[in-house]
Tab-separated table of C-alpha atoms in Angstrom:
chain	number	residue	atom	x	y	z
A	11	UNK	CA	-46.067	1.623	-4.250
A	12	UNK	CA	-44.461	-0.980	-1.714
A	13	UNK	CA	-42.887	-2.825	-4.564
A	14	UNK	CA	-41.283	0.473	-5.534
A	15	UNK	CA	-40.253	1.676	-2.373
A	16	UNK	CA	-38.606	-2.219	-1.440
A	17	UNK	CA	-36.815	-2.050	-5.036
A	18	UNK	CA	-35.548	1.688	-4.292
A	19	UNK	CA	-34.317	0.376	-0.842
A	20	UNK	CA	-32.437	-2.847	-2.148
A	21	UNK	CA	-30.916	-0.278	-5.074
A	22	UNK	CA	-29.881	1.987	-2.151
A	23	UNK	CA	-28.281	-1.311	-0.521
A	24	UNK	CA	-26.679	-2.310	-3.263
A	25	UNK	CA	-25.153	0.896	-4.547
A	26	UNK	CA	-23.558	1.078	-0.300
A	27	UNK	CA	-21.872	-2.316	-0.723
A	28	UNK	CA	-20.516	-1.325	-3.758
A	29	UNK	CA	-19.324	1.676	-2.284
A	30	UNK	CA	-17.934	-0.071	0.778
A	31	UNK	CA	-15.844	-2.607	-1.493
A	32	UNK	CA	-14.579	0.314	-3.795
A	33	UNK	CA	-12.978	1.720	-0.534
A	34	UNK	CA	-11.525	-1.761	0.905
A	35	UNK	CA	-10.255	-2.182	-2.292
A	36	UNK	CA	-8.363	1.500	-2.695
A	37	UNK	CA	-7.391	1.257	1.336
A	38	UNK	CA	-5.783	-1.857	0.525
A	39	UNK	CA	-4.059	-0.302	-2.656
A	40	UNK	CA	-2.576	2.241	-0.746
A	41	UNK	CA	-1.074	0.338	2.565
A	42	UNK	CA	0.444	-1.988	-0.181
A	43	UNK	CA	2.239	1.111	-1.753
A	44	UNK	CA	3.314	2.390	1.268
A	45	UNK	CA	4.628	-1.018	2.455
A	46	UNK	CA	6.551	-1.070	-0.966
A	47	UNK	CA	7.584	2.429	-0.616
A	48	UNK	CA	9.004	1.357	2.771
A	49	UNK	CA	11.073	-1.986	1.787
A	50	UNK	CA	12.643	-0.051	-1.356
A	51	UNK	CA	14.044	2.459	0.922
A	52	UNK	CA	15.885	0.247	3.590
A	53	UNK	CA	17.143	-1.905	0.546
A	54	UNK	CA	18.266	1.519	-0.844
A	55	UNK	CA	19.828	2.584	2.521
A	56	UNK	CA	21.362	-0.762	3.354
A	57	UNK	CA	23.081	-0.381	-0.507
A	58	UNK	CA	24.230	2.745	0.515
A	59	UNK	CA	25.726	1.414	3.584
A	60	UNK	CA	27.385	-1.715	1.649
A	61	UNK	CA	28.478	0.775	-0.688
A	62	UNK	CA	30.258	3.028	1.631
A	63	UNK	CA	31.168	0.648	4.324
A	64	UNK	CA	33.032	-2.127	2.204
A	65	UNK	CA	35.898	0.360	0.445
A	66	UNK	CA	36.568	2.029	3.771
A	67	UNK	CA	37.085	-1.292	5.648
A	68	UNK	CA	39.163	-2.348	2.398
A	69	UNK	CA	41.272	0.666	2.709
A	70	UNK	CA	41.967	0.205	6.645
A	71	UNK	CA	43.001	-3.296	5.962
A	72	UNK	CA	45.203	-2.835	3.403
A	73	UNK	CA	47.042	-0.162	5.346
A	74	UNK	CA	45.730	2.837	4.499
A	75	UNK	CA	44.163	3.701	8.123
A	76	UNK	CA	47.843	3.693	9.779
């Protein structure tokens, strides 16, 4: 019956580490999408700046803001 019980008990264990790794493993997962997430949209917004800043400075240079 001790055998048993010790055998249940390391099952137990075992099936809680398991557990425990699943959830490292899927926390990890998701701060790496959100840091992703994150760098796509400041290289998005700095394109969007480039893309709006650049003709508007061309256009003041070549005379078209006097």
């Amino acid at each position: 019956m001790a055998k048993q019980q010790k055998s249940v008990a390391k099952q137990k264990s075992e099936r809680i580490k398991a557990a425990q790794e699943r959830e490292a493993r899927a926390k990890e997962q998701r701060e790496r999408a959100a840091r992703t997430k994150r760098i796509f949209t400041v290289v998005i917004c700095v394109i969007l700046v480039l893309a709006l800043g650049i003709p508007t400075m061309a256009l003041m240079v070549m005379g078209g803001g006097s």
